Short mmCIF file of C-alpha atoms and ligand atoms in Angstrom, two decimals:
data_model
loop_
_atom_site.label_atom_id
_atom_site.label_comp_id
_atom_site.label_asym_id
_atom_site.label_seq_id
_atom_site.Cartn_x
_atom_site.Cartn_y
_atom_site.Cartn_z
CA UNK G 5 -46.43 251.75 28.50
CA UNK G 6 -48.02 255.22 28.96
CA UNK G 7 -48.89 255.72 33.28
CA UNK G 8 -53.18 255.38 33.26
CA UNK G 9 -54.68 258.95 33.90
CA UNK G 10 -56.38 259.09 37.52
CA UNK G 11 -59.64 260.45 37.68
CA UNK G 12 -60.03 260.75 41.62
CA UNK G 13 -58.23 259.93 44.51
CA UNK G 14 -60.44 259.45 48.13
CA UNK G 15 -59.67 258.79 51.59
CA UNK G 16 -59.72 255.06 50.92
CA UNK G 17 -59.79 254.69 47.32
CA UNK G 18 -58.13 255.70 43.77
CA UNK G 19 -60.17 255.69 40.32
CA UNK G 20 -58.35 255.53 37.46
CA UNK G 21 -59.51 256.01 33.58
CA UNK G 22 -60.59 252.48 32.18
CA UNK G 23 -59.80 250.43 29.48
CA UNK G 24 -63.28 251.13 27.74
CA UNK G 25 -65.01 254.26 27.41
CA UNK G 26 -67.70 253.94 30.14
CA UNK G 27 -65.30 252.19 32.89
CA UNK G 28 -63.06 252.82 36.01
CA UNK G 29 -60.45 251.11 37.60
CA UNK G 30 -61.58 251.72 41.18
CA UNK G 31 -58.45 250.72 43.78
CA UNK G 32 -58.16 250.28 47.01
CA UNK G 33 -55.94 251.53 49.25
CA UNK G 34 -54.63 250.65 52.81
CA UNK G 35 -55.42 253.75 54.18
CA UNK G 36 -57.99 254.12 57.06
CA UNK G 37 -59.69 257.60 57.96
CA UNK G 38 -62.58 258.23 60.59
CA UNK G 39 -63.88 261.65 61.92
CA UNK G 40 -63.58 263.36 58.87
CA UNK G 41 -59.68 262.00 58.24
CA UNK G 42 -58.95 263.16 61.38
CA UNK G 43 -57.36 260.13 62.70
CA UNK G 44 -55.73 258.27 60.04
CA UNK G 45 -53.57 255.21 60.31
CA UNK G 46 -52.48 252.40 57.18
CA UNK G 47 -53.55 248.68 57.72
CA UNK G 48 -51.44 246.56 55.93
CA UNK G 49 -54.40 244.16 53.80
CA UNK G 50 -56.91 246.71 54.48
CA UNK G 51 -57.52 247.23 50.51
CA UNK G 52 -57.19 244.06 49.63
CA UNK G 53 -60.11 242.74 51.65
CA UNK G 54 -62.33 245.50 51.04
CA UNK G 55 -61.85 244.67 47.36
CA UNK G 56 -62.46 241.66 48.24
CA UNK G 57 -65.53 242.03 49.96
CA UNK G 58 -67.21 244.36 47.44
CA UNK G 59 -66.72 242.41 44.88
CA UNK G 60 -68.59 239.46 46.73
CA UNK G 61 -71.59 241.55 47.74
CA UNK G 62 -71.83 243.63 44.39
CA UNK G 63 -71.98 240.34 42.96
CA UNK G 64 -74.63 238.98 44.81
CA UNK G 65 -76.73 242.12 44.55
CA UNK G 66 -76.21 242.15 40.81
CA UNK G 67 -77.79 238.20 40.93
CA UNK G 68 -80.56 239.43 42.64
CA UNK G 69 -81.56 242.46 40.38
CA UNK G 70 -80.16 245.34 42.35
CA UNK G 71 -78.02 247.45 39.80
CA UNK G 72 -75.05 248.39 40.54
CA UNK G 73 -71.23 249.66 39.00
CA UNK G 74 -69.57 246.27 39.64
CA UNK G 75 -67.74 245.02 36.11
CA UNK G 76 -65.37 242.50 37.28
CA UNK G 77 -62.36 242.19 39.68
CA UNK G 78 -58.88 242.81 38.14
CA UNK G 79 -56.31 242.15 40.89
CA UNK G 80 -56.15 242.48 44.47
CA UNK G 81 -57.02 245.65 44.75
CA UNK G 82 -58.13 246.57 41.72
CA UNK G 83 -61.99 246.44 40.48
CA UNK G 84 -63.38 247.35 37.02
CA UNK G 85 -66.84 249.60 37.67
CA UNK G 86 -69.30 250.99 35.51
CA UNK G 87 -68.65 254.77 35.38
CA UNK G 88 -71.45 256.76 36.82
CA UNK G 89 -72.28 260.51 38.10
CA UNK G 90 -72.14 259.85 41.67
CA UNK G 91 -75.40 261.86 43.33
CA UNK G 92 -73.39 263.72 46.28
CA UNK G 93 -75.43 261.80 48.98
CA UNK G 94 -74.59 259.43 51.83
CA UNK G 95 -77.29 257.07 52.00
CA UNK G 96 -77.54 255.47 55.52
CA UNK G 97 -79.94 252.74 56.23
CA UNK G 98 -80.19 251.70 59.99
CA UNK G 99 -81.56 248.65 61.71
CA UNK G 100 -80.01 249.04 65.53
CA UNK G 101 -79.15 252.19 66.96
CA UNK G 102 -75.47 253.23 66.73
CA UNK G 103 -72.67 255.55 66.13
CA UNK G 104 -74.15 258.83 65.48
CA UNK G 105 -78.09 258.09 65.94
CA UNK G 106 -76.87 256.76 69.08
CA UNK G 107 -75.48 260.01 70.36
CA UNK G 108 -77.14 262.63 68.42
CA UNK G 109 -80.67 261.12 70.33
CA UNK G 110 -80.19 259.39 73.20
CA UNK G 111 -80.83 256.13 72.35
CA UNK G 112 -78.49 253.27 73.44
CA UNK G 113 -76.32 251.75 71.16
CA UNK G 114 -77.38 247.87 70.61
CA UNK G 115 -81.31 249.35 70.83
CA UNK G 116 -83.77 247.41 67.46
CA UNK G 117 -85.21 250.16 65.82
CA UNK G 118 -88.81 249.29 64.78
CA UNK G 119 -88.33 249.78 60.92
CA UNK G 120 -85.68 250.60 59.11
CA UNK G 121 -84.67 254.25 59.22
CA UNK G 122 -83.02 255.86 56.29
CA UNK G 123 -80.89 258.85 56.42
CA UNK G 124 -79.38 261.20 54.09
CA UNK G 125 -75.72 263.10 54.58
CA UNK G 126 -74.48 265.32 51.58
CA UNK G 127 -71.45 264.40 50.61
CA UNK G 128 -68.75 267.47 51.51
CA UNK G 129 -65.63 266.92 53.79
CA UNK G 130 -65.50 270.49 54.52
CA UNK G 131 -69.21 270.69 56.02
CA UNK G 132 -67.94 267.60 57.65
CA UNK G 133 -71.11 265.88 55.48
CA UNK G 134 -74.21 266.99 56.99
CA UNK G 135 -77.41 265.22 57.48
CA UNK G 136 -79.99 266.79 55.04
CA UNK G 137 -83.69 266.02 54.36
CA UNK G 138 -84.98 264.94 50.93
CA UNK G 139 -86.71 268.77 51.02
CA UNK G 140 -82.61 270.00 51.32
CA UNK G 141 -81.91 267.79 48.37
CA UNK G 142 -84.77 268.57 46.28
CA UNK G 143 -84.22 272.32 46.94
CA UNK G 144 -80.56 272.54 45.98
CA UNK G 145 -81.16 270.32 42.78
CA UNK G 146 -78.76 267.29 44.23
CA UNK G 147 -81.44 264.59 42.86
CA UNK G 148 -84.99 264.53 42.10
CA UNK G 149 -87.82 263.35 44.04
CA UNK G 150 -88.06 260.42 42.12
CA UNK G 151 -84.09 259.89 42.38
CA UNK G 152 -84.97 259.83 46.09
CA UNK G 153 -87.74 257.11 45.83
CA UNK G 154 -85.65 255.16 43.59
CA UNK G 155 -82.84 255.40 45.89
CA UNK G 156 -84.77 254.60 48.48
CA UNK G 157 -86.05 251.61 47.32
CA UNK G 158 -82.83 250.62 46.10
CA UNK G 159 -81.10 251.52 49.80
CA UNK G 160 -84.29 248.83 51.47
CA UNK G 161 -83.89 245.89 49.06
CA UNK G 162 -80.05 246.39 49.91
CA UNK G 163 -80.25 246.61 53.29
CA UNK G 164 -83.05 243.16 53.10
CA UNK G 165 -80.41 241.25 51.10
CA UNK G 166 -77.78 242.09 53.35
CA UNK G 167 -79.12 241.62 56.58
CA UNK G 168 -80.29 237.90 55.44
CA UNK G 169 -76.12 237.47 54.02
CA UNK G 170 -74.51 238.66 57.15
CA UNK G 171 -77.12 236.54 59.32
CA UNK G 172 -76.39 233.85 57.33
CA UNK G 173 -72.45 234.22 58.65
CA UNK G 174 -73.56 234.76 62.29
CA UNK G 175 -73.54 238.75 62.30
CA UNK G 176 -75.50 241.07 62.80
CA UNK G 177 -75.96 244.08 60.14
CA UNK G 178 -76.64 247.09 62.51
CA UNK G 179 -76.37 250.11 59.65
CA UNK G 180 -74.72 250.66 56.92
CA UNK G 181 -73.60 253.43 53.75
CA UNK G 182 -74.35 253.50 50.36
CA UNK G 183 -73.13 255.83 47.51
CA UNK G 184 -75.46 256.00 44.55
CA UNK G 185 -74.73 256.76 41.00
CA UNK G 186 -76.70 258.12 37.81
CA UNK G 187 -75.87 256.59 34.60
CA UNK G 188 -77.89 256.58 31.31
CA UNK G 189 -79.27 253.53 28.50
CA UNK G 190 -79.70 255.60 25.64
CA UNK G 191 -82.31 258.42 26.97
CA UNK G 192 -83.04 256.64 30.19
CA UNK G 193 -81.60 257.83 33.65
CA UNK G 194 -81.22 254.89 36.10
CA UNK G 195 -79.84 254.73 39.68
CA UNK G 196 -77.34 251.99 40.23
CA UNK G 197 -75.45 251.25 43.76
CA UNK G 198 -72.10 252.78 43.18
CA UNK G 199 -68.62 253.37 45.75
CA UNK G 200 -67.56 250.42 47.65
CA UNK G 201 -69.98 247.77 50.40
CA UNK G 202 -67.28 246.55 52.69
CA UNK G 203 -66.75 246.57 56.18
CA UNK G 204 -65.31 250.41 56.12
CA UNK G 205 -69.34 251.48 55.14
CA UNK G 206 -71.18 248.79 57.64
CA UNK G 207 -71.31 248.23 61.41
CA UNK G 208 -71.17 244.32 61.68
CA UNK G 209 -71.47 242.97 65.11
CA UNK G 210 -71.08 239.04 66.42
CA UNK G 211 -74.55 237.76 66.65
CA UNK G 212 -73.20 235.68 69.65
CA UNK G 213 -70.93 238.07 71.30
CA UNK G 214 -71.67 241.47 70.12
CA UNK G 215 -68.02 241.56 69.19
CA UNK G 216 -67.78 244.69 66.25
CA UNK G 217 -66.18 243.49 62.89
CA UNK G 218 -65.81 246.79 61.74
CA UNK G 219 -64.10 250.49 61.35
CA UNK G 220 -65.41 251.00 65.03
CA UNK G 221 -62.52 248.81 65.69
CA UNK G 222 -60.44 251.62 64.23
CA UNK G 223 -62.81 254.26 65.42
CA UNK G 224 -62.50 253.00 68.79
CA UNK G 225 -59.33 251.31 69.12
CA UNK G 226 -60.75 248.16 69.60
CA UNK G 227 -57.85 246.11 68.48
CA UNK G 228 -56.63 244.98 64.45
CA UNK G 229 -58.80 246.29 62.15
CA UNK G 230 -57.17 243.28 59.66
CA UNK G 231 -57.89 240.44 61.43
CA UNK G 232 -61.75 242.11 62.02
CA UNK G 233 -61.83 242.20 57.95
CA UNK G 234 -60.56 239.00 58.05
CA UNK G 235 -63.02 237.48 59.87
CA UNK G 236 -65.80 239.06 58.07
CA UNK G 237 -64.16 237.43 54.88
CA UNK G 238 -63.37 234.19 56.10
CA UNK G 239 -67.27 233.92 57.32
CA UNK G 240 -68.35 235.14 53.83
CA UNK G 241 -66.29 232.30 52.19
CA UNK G 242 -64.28 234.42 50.51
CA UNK G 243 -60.80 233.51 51.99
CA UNK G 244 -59.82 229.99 52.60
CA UNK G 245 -59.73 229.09 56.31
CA UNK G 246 -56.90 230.75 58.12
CA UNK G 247 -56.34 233.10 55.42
CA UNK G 248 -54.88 236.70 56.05
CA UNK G 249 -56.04 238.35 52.34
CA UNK G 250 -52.41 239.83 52.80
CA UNK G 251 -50.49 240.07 49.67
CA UNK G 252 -46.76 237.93 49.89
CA UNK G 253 -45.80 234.74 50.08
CA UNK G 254 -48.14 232.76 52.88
CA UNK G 255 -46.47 229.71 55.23
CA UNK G 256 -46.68 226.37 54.12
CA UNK G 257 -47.01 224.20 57.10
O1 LIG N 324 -71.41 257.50 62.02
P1 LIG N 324 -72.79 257.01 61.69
O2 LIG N 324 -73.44 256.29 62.83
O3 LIG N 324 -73.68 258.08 61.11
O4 LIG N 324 -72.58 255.93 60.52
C1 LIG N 324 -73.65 255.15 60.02
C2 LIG N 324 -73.09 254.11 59.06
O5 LIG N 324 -72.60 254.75 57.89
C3 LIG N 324 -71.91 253.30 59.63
O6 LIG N 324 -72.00 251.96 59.17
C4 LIG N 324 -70.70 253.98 59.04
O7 LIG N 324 -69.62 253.07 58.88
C5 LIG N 324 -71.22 254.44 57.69
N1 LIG N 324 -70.56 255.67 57.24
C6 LIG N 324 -69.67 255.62 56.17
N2 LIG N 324 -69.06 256.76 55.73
C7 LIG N 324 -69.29 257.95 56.31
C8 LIG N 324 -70.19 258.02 57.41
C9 LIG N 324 -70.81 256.86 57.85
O8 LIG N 324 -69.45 254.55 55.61
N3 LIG N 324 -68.69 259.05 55.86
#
């Protein structure tokens, strides 16, 4: 059988050609990165939860209206998407100060912000992706002003849906990333949610204990990243209780 053609391989992530025209095997790797692949380490399960995870939330945002590139899930890493023109934007939407509002203002991490506050990055490793303002987009052509309002509407009913999931589970959905994507029906442009939703573009922190299920864990060593994931998996419903997500043979007690 003839080796697939990859299309793009990220920090985290591998897309492949698809089996259709139109579609991408998007896989997930092991491989964590933070400060701009500075540090870099490889989490045994890593993938397979985040492929996990995705698939659960795309899911649910595709039952509740909110496009997006999710197809179906293959294997246990692997995902079938939609293939879209990804608009070169970081799309952060924030609901408690952290991370790098946290330090680029002042304000303490842990701190409600009184709406949500959405924030744009463009998307280039060697800038280190820099925060930009919709006039910066606009200017240099990276989307339109109505890409931006659709975006942004799309980045709020996201970051509604989610925030109701995760409280749902017992955590709390401080900020999150999303990657958005053009793609067209016939003549029509539309914005769908595109990249990956897992715990790798979220900060998720125990409503009870404040404990982060996160990459801060890997940020920060905080302690395994996996069993984090886990937890964030198990509480979604996704793994069976006591489940790892690892691949290989599991005990049987
Ligand atoms: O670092 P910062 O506080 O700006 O991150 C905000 C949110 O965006 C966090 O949930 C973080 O995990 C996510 N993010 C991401 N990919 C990046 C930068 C931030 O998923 N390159």
């Amino acid at each position: 059988m003839a080796r697939r053609r990859m299309v793009y391989e990220g920090k985290a992530k591998i897309l492949y050609e698809g089996p259709e025209p139109g579609t991408l095997i998007q896989y997930f790797k092991d491989d964590a990165t933070a400060f701009n692949a500075q540090k870099h380490d490889v989490i045994d399960g890593k993938g397979v939860l985040n492929n996990r995870i995705s698939e659960h939330i795309m899911t649910a945002l595709t039952s509740i209206g909110v496009p997006n590139h999710f197809i179906r899930r293959i294997n246990m890493r692997e995902q079938l998407i939609r293939a879209c023109e990804i608009i070169p934007l970081e799309v952060v939407v924030r609901n408690v100060a952290a991370g790098s509002l946290s330090k680029r203002l002042g304000i303490e991490e842990g701190t409600p912000l009184p709406r949500p506050i959405i924030e744009f990055y463009y998307k280039d490793d060697a800038l280190g992706d820099p925060m930009v303002t919709e006039e910066h987009i606009v200017a240099f052509n990276w989307a339109s002003q109505q890409d931006i309002d659709d975006i942004i509407s799309l980045a709020l009913r996201v970051n509604d849906f989610l925030s109701g999931l995760f409280t749902g589970v017992g955590i709390r959905l401080v900020d999150f990333k999303i990657e958005c994507g053009r793609i067209w029906d016939g003549d029509y442009q539309r914005i769908i949610v595109a990249d990956e939703i897992s715990p790798d573009s979220c900060r998720l922190w125990d409503i009870k204990t404040g404990q982060k299920l996160d990459k801060d864990v890997f940020r920060r060593d905080l302690g395994s990243l996996a069993d984090a994931y886990t937890e964030v998996a198990r509480r979604l419903g996704i793994l069976p209780e006591g489940g790892n997500g690892k691949r290989g043979p599991k005990l049987v007690h």
